[in-house]
Amino acid sequence: TAFLLKNLVDRNTQRYDPFQLQIVCGSIERNVAKNKKLIIANDIGEIKDILRDFYHKIWDAIQNEYNLYGDDFDKKKKDIIKDLVVERRRNLVLENKLISRNNPQDEKIISSLIKKGLLKKIPSSNDTSFYQLSHDRLMAPVMEDLLAIAAREKSIKEIQTRVKEVKVK
């Protein structure tokens, strides 16, 4: 437990976030404890990897639940996460920026992301709401994911350019 406590404490406040503890302990239960009675530090892995896996499992579930694949999935995910982290800080995102009035699926996806623990809804006094990542430690997986999506988009554009060049010749 000393290993976990040392790696989970907020360095500024010296406090532990129950949500983060839940993610890490859930991971240990699912991935380690089912096969072992005695768990050692090396069995647990890096906290950042556990949080990254948590993030990707949420999006895998969303992908399957809403039958989103390929470019459609990347576009939907990018539309949701692109404003959640700004200048390496969690950002409050207006509800109407995440939920399109023309697409009822958006509201369902956002609701699923809240239930799964990726987002939290923050009501405002003027009939509008904001959304935010549920925890600061989820910023790294979001930023990594945005870079991966951008790289895939760049590759697709390069391929399309090459195909046009071949057709012209």
Short mmCIF file of C-alpha atoms in Angstrom, two decimals:
data_model
loop_
_atom_site.label_atom_id
_atom_site.label_comp_id
_atom_site.label_asym_id
_atom_site.label_seq_id
_atom_site.Cartn_x
_atom_site.Cartn_y
_atom_site.Cartn_z
CA THR A 1 0.00 0.00 0.00
CA ALA A 2 2.90 2.40 0.57
CA PHE A 3 3.70 2.25 -3.16
CA LEU A 4 0.13 3.13 -4.06
CA LEU A 5 -0.17 5.88 -1.50
CA LYS A 6 3.11 7.46 -2.58
CA ASN A 7 2.08 7.45 -6.25
CA LEU A 8 -1.50 8.59 -5.76
CA VAL A 9 -1.04 11.50 -3.38
CA ASP A 10 -1.58 14.96 -4.81
CA ARG A 11 1.82 16.59 -4.41
CA ASN A 12 0.32 20.02 -3.74
CA THR A 13 -2.42 19.15 -1.26
CA GLN A 14 -1.09 15.84 0.15
CA ARG A 15 -4.60 14.42 -0.30
CA TYR A 16 -5.95 11.43 -2.14
CA ASP A 17 -8.68 11.61 -4.74
CA PRO A 18 -11.31 8.90 -4.13
CA PHE A 19 -12.14 8.75 -7.84
CA GLN A 20 -8.54 8.04 -8.77
CA LEU A 21 -8.25 5.46 -5.98
CA GLN A 22 -11.36 3.78 -7.39
CA ILE A 23 -9.84 3.61 -10.89
CA VAL A 24 -6.57 2.15 -9.65
CA CYS A 25 -8.14 -0.31 -7.22
CA GLY A 26 -10.63 -1.41 -9.90
CA SER A 27 -7.74 -2.06 -12.26
CA ILE A 28 -5.91 -4.09 -9.62
CA GLU A 29 -9.06 -6.09 -8.93
CA ARG A 30 -9.73 -6.81 -12.63
CA ASN A 31 -6.18 -7.39 -13.81
CA VAL A 32 -4.15 -8.67 -10.87
CA ALA A 33 -6.20 -9.85 -7.89
CA LYS A 34 -8.16 -12.45 -9.83
CA ASN A 35 -4.96 -14.47 -10.31
CA LYS A 36 -2.99 -13.67 -7.14
CA LYS A 37 -3.55 -13.63 -3.42
CA LEU A 38 -0.48 -11.55 -2.67
CA ILE A 39 0.00 -8.42 -4.77
CA ILE A 40 3.34 -6.66 -4.93
CA ALA A 41 4.23 -3.24 -6.35
CA ASN A 42 5.50 -4.69 -9.64
CA ASP A 43 2.10 -6.30 -10.25
CA ILE A 44 0.33 -2.96 -10.27
CA GLY A 45 2.16 -1.05 -12.97
CA GLU A 46 2.41 2.67 -13.51
CA ILE A 47 -0.50 4.84 -12.38
CA LYS A 48 -0.32 6.81 -15.65
CA ASP A 49 -0.75 3.54 -17.60
CA ILE A 50 -3.75 2.54 -15.48
CA LEU A 51 -5.35 5.93 -16.11
CA ARG A 52 -4.58 5.70 -19.85
CA ASP A 53 -6.18 2.24 -19.97
CA PHE A 54 -9.21 3.58 -18.09
CA TYR A 55 -9.57 6.37 -20.65
CA HIS A 56 -9.25 4.07 -23.66
CA LYS A 57 -11.64 1.46 -22.23
CA ILE A 58 -14.27 4.17 -21.86
CA TRP A 59 -13.86 5.16 -25.50
CA ASP A 60 -13.85 1.50 -26.62
CA ALA A 61 -17.19 1.08 -24.86
CA ILE A 62 -18.55 4.26 -26.50
CA GLN A 63 -17.36 3.05 -29.89
CA ASN A 64 -19.16 -0.27 -29.49
CA GLU A 65 -22.27 1.17 -27.86
CA TYR A 66 -22.84 3.73 -30.63
CA ASN A 67 -21.37 1.79 -33.59
CA LEU A 68 -18.80 4.47 -34.39
CA TYR A 69 -15.83 3.36 -36.46
CA GLY A 70 -12.87 4.77 -38.36
CA ASP A 71 -13.09 8.41 -39.33
CA ASP A 72 -16.58 8.79 -37.80
CA PHE A 73 -15.29 7.62 -34.43
CA ASP A 74 -12.20 9.85 -34.58
CA LYS A 75 -14.32 12.85 -35.57
CA LYS A 76 -16.87 12.32 -32.80
CA LYS A 77 -14.16 11.75 -30.19
CA LYS A 78 -12.16 14.78 -31.35
CA ASP A 79 -15.29 16.98 -31.29
CA ILE A 80 -15.83 16.01 -27.67
CA ILE A 81 -12.28 16.08 -26.28
CA LYS A 82 -10.62 18.88 -28.27
CA ASP A 83 -11.62 21.64 -25.85
CA LEU A 84 -11.39 19.69 -22.58
CA VAL A 85 -7.70 20.50 -22.15
CA VAL A 86 -6.40 23.97 -22.96
CA GLU A 87 -2.82 25.05 -22.23
CA ARG A 88 -2.27 21.92 -20.10
CA ARG A 89 -5.26 22.69 -17.87
CA ARG A 90 -8.73 21.22 -17.60
CA ASN A 91 -11.17 23.47 -19.36
CA LEU A 92 -14.86 24.07 -18.78
CA VAL A 93 -16.70 23.47 -22.03
CA LEU A 94 -20.14 24.91 -22.70
CA GLU A 95 -22.86 22.32 -23.16
CA ASN A 96 -23.83 23.58 -26.62
CA LYS A 97 -20.24 23.15 -27.77
CA LEU A 98 -20.37 19.41 -27.01
CA ILE A 99 -23.99 18.62 -27.74
CA SER A 100 -25.28 19.44 -31.19
CA ARG A 101 -28.98 20.23 -31.39
CA ASN A 102 -29.12 18.42 -34.72
CA ASN A 103 -27.69 15.20 -33.34
CA PRO A 104 -29.49 13.52 -30.42
CA GLN A 105 -26.71 10.92 -30.28
CA ASP A 106 -24.35 13.57 -28.87
CA GLU A 107 -26.39 13.94 -25.69
CA LYS A 108 -26.44 10.17 -25.21
CA ILE A 109 -22.68 9.89 -25.71
CA ILE A 110 -22.00 12.73 -23.25
CA SER A 111 -24.34 11.08 -20.74
CA SER A 112 -22.44 7.79 -21.17
CA LEU A 113 -19.10 9.57 -20.68
CA ILE A 114 -20.41 11.01 -17.42
CA LYS A 115 -21.69 7.64 -16.19
CA LYS A 116 -18.41 5.97 -17.09
CA GLY A 117 -16.44 8.61 -15.17
CA LEU A 118 -14.64 10.51 -17.92
CA LEU A 119 -16.64 13.74 -17.72
CA LYS A 120 -18.53 15.63 -15.08
CA LYS A 121 -21.36 18.08 -15.62
CA ILE A 122 -21.19 21.43 -13.88
CA PRO A 123 -24.50 23.29 -13.78
CA SER A 124 -24.51 27.06 -14.04
CA SER A 125 -26.91 29.62 -12.66
CA ASN A 126 -28.16 30.74 -16.07
CA ASP A 127 -29.77 27.53 -17.43
CA THR A 128 -26.62 26.41 -19.14
CA SER A 129 -24.18 23.72 -18.13
CA PHE A 130 -20.50 23.09 -18.54
CA TYR A 131 -18.59 19.86 -18.90
CA GLN A 132 -15.12 19.08 -17.67
CA LEU A 133 -12.78 16.11 -17.41
CA SER A 134 -13.50 14.33 -14.16
CA HIS A 135 -9.87 14.51 -13.03
CA ASP A 136 -6.64 16.35 -13.85
CA ARG A 137 -4.79 13.09 -14.31
CA LEU A 138 -6.95 12.30 -17.34
CA MET A 139 -5.48 15.27 -19.22
CA ALA A 140 -2.44 13.28 -20.42
CA PRO A 141 -4.50 10.54 -22.14
CA VAL A 142 -6.69 13.21 -23.76
CA MET A 143 -3.68 15.12 -25.11
CA GLU A 144 -2.05 11.89 -26.34
CA ASP A 145 -5.30 10.90 -28.04
CA LEU A 146 -5.61 14.26 -29.77
CA LEU A 147 -2.06 13.88 -31.10
CA ALA A 148 -2.85 10.36 -32.35
CA ILE A 149 -6.02 11.56 -34.09
CA ALA A 150 -4.10 14.44 -35.69
CA ALA A 151 -1.45 12.00 -36.93
CA ARG A 152 -4.13 9.75 -38.47
CA GLU A 153 -5.78 12.76 -40.12
CA LYS A 154 -2.43 13.87 -41.53
CA SER A 155 -1.75 10.38 -42.90
CA ILE A 156 -5.16 10.27 -44.57
CA LYS A 157 -4.60 13.68 -46.17
CA GLU A 158 -1.18 12.60 -47.43
CA ILE A 159 -2.66 9.45 -48.94
CA GLN A 160 -5.45 11.45 -50.59
CA THR A 161 -2.89 13.87 -52.03
CA ARG A 162 -0.83 11.00 -53.43
CA VAL A 163 -3.89 9.38 -54.96
CA LYS A 164 -4.79 12.66 -56.68
CA GLU A 165 -1.22 12.96 -57.99
CA VAL A 166 -1.35 9.45 -59.43
CA LYS A 167 -4.73 10.13 -61.08
CA VAL A 168 -3.39 13.33 -62.66
CA LYS A 169 -0.40 11.54 -64.18
#
